[in-house]
mmCIF file of C-alpha atoms in Angstrom:
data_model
loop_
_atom_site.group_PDB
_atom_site.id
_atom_site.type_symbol
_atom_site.label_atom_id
_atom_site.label_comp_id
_atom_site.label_asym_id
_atom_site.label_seq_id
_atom_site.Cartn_x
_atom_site.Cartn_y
_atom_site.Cartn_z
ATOM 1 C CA UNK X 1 10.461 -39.728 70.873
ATOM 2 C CA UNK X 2 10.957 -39.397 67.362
ATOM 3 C CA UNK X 3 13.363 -36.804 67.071
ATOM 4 C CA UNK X 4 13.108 -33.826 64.756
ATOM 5 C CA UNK X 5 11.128 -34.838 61.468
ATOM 6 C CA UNK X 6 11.875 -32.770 58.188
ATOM 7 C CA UNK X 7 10.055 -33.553 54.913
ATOM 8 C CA UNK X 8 10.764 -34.447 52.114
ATOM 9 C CA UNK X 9 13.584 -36.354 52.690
ATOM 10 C CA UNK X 10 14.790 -35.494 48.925
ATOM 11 C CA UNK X 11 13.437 -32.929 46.542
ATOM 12 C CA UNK X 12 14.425 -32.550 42.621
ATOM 13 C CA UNK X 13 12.902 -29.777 40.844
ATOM 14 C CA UNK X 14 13.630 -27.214 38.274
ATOM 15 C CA UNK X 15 14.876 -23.826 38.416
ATOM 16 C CA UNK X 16 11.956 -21.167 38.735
ATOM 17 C CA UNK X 17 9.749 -23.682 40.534
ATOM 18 C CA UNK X 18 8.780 -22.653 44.244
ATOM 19 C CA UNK X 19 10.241 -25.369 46.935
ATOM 20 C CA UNK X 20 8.649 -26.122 50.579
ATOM 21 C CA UNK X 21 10.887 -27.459 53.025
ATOM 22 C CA UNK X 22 8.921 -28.705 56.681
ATOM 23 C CA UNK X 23 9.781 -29.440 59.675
ATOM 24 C CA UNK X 24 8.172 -30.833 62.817
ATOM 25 C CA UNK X 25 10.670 -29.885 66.244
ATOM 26 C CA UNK X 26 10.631 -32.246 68.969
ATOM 27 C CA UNK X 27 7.795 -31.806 70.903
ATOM 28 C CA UNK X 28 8.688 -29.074 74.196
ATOM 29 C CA UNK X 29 11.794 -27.553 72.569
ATOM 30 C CA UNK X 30 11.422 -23.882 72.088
ATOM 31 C CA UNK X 31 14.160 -22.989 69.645
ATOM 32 C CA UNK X 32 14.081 -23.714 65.698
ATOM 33 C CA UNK X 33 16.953 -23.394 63.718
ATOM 34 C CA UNK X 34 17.109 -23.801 59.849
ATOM 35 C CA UNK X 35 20.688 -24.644 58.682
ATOM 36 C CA UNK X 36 21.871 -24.656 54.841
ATOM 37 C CA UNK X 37 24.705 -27.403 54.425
ATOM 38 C CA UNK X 38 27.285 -27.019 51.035
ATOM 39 C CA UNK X 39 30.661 -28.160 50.278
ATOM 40 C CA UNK X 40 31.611 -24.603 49.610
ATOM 41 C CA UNK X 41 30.405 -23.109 53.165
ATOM 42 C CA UNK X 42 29.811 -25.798 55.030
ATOM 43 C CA UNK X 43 26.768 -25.810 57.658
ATOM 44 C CA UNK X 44 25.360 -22.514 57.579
ATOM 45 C CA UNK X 45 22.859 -20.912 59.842
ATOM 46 C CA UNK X 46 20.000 -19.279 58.223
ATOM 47 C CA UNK X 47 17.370 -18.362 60.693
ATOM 48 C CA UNK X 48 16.317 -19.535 64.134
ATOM 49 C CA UNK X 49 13.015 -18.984 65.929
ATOM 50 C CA UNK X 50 12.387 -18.532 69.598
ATOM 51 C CA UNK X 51 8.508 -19.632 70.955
ATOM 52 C CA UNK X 52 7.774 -19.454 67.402
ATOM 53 C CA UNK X 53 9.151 -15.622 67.115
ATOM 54 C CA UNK X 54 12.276 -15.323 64.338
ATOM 55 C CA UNK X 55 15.034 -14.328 66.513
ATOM 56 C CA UNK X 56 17.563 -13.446 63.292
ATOM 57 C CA UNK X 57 17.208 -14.025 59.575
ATOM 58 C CA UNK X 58 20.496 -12.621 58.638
ATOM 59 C CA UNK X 59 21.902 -15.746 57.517
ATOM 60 C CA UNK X 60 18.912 -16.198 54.683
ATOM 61 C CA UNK X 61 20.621 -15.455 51.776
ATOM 62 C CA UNK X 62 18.041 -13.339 49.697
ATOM 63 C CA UNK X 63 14.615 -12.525 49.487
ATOM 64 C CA UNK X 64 14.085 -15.620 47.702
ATOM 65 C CA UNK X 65 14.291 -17.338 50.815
ATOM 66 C CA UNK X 66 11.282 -17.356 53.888
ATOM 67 C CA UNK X 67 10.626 -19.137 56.681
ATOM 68 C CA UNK X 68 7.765 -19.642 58.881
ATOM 69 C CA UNK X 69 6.616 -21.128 62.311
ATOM 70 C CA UNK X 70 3.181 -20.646 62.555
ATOM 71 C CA UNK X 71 2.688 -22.957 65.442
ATOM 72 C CA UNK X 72 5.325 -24.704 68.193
ATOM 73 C CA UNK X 73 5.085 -28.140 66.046
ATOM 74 C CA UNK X 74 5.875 -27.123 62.770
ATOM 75 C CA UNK X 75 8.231 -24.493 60.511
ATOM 76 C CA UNK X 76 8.345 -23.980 57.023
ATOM 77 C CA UNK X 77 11.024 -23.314 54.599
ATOM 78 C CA UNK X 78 10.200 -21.615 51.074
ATOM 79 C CA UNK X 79 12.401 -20.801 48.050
ATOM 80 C CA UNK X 80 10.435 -18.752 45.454
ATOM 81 C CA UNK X 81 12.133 -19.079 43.323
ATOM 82 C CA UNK X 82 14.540 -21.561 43.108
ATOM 83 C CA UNK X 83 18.105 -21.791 41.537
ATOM 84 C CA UNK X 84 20.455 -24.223 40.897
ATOM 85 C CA UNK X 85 22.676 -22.371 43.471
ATOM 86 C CA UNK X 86 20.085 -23.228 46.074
ATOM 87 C CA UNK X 87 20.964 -27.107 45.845
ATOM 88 C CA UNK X 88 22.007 -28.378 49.386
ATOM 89 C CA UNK X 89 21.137 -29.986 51.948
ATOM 90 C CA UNK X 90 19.041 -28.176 54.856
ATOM 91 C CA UNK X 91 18.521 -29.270 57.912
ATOM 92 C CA UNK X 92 16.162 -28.155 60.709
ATOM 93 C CA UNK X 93 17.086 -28.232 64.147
ATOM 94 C CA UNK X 94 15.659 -28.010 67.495
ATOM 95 C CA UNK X 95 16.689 -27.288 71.339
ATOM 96 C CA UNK X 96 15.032 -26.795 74.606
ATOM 97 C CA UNK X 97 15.917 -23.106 75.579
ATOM 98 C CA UNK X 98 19.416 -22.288 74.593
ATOM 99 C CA UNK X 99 20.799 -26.534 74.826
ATOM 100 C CA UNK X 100 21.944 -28.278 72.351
ATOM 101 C CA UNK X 101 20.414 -29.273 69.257
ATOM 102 C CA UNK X 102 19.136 -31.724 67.883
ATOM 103 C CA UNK X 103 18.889 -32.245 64.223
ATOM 104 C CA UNK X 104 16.564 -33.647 61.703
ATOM 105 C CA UNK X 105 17.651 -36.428 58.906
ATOM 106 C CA UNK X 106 18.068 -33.158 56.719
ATOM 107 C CA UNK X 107 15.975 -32.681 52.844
ATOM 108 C CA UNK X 108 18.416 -32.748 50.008
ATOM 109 C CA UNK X 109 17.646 -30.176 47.693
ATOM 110 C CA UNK X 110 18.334 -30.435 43.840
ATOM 111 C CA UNK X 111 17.269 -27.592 41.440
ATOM 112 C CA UNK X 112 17.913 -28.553 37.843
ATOM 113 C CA UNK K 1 32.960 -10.678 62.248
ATOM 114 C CA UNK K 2 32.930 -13.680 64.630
ATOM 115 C CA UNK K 3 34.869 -16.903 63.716
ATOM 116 C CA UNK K 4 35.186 -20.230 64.579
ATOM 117 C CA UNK K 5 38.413 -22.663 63.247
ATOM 118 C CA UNK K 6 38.908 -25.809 64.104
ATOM 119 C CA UNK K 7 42.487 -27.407 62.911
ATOM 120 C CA UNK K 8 43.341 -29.576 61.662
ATOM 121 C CA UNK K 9 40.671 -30.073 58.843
ATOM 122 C CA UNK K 10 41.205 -33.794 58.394
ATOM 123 C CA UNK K 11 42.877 -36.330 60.597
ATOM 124 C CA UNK K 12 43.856 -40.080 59.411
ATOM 125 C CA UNK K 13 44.588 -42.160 61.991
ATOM 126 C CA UNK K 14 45.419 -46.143 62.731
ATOM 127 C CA UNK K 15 43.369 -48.013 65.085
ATOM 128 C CA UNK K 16 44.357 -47.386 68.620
ATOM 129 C CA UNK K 17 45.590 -44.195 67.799
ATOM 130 C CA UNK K 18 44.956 -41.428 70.176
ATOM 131 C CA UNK K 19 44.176 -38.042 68.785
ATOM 132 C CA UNK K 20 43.113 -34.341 69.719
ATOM 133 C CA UNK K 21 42.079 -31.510 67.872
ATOM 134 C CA UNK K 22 41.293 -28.129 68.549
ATOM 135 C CA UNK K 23 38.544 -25.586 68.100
ATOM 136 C CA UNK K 24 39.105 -21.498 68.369
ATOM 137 C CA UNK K 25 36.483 -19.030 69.019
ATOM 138 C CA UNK K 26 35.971 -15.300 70.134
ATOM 139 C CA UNK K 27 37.138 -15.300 73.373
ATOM 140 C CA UNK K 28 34.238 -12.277 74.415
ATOM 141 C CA UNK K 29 30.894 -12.859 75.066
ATOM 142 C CA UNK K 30 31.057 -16.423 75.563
ATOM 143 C CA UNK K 31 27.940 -18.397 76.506
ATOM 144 C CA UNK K 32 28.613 -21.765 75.234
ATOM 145 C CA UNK K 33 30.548 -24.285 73.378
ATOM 146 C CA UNK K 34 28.974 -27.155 71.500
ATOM 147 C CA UNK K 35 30.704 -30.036 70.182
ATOM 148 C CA UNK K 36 28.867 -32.261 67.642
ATOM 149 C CA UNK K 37 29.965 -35.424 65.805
ATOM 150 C CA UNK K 38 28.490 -36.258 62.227
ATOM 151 C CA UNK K 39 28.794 -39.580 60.506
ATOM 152 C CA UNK K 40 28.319 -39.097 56.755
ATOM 153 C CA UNK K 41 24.472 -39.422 55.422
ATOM 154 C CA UNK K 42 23.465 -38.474 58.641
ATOM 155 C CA UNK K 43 22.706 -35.656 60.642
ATOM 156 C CA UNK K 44 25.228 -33.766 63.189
ATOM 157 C CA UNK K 45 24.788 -35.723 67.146
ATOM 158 C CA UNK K 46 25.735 -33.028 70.102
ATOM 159 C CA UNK K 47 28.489 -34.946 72.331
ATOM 160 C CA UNK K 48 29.017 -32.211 74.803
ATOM 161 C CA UNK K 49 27.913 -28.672 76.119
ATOM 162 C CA UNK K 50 30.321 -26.784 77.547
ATOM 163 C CA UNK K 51 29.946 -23.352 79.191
ATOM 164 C CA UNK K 52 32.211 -22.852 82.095
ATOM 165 C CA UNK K 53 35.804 -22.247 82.042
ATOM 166 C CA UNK K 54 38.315 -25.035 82.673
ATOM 167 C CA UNK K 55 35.202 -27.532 82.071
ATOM 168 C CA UNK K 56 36.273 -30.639 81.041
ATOM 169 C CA UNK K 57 33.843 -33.717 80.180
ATOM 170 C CA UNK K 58 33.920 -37.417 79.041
ATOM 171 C CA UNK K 59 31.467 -39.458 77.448
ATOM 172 C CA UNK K 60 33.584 -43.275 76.823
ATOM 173 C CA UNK K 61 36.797 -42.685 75.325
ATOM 174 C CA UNK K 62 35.469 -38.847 73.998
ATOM 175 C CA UNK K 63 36.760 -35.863 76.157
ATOM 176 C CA UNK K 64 37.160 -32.097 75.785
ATOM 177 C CA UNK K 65 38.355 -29.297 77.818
ATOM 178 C CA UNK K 66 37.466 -25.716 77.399
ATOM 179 C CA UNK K 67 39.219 -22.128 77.763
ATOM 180 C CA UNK K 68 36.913 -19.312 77.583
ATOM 181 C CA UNK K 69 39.692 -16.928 78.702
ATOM 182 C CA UNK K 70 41.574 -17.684 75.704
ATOM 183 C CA UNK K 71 39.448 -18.982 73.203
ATOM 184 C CA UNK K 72 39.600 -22.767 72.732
ATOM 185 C CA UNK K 73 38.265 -25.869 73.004
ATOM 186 C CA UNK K 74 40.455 -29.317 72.367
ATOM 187 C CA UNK K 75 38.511 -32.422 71.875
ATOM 188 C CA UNK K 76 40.575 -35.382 72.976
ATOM 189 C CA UNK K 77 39.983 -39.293 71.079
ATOM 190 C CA UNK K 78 41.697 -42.203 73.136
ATOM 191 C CA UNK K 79 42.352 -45.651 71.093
ATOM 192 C CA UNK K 80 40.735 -44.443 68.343
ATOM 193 C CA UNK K 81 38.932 -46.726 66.787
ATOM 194 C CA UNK K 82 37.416 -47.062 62.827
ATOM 195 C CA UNK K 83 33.469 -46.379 63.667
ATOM 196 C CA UNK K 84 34.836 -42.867 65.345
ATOM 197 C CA UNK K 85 35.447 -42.160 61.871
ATOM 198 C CA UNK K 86 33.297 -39.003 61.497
ATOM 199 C CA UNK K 87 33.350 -35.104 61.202
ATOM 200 C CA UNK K 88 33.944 -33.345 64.592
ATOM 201 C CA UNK K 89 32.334 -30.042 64.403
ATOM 202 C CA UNK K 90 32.177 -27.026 67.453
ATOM 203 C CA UNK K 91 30.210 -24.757 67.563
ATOM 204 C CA UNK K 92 30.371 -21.405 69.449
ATOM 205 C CA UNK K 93 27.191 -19.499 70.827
ATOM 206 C CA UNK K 94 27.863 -15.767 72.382
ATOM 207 C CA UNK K 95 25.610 -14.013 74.489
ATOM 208 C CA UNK K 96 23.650 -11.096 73.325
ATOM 209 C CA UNK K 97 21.441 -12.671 70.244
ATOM 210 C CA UNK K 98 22.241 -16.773 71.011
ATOM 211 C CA UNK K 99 23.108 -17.147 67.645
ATOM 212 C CA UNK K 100 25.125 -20.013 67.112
ATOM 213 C CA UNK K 101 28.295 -20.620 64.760
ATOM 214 C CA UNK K 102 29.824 -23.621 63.593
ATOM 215 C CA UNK K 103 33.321 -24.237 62.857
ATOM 216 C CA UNK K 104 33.927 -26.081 59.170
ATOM 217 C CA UNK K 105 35.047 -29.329 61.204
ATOM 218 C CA UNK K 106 37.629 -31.394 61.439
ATOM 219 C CA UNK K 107 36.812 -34.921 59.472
ATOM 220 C CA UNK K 108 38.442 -37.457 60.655
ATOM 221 C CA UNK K 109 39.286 -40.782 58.889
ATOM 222 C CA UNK K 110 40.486 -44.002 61.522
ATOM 223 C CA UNK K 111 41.835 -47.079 59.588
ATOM 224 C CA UNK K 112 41.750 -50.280 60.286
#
């Protein structure tokens, strides 16, 4: 099993430019969570999915920010655009119902 | 607002040491307690799920108990030992949207 798979692994790119995070679950979990990590707020939840339905976005900080799951394999995380405010690290997350997760290596995120 | 604190926020030990440290949550709507363990440069590990009161589990020299009636959670580290060196996070999820918060951690440093 290769455990939760998020690409890239690092991203670096400049403020106004539109950012794609991915991330591929482990295959028969149900659950998607996309978590924002800073040394301000620590690991912060920003949406999860349920069977591919978004359970609750509140934690996505502005309209800036979308996610997707278009399938049970894979989720997408845009910025649009980015800000040097958005630099973290995000991590996706996956679980079999309600369990507990398990979470990807994580994309560091650097807008310049 | 619901909130999680775990105390103390960092921990240096000696070798051999045994420690504890303690997680708060909402003592309503409980539906489970997570407790995770993340090294630095990687990506959080669940050690235990906990969702009955009075539970209490082990994994090696890694326990915790739980009290849902008044809202805590105390992981316990026996002979303590330098690769334990790691952030301790919990993480409380209620019942009625499954959302899931994490405390800030408690990062704990074991020296040689």
């Amino acid at each position: 099993d290769a455990g939760v798979i998020q690409s890239p692994r690092h991203e670096v790119t400049e403020m106004g430019q539109e950012v794609t995070l991915r991330c591929k679950p482990i295959s028969g979990h149900n659950s998607l969570f996309w978590y924002r990590q800073t040394m301000m707020r620590g690991l912060e939840l920003l949406i999860y999915f349920n069977n591919n339905v978004p359970i609750d976005d509140s934690g996505m900080p502005e309209d800036r920010f979308s996610a997707k799951m278009p399938n049970a394999s894979f989720s997408t995380l845009k910025i649009q655009p980015s800000e040097p405010r958005d630099s973290a690290v995000y991590f996706c997350a996956s679980s079999p119902d309600w369990g507990e997760q398990f979470f990807g290596p994580g994309t560091r995120l650097t807008v310049l | 607002i619901l909130n999680v604190e775990q105390s103390p926020q960092s921990l240096h030990v000696q070798e051999g040491d045994s420690t504890n440290f303690t997680c708060s949550f909402p003592s309503s709507n409980f539906y489970a307690l997570h407790w995770y363990r993340w090294e630095t440069a990687k990506s959080p590990e669940a050690l235990f799920v906990m969702t009955l009161n009075g539970d209490e589990k082990k994994k090696g020299r890694i326990s915790a108990t739980l009290n849902t009636k008044e809202g805590y959670s105390y992981l316990y580290i026996k002979g303590s030992q330098p690769e334990d060196s790691a952030t301790y996070l919990c993480a409380f999820r209620y019942t009625g949207g499954f959302k899931t918060i994490f405390g800030a951690g408690t990062r704990l440093f074991v020296k040689a």
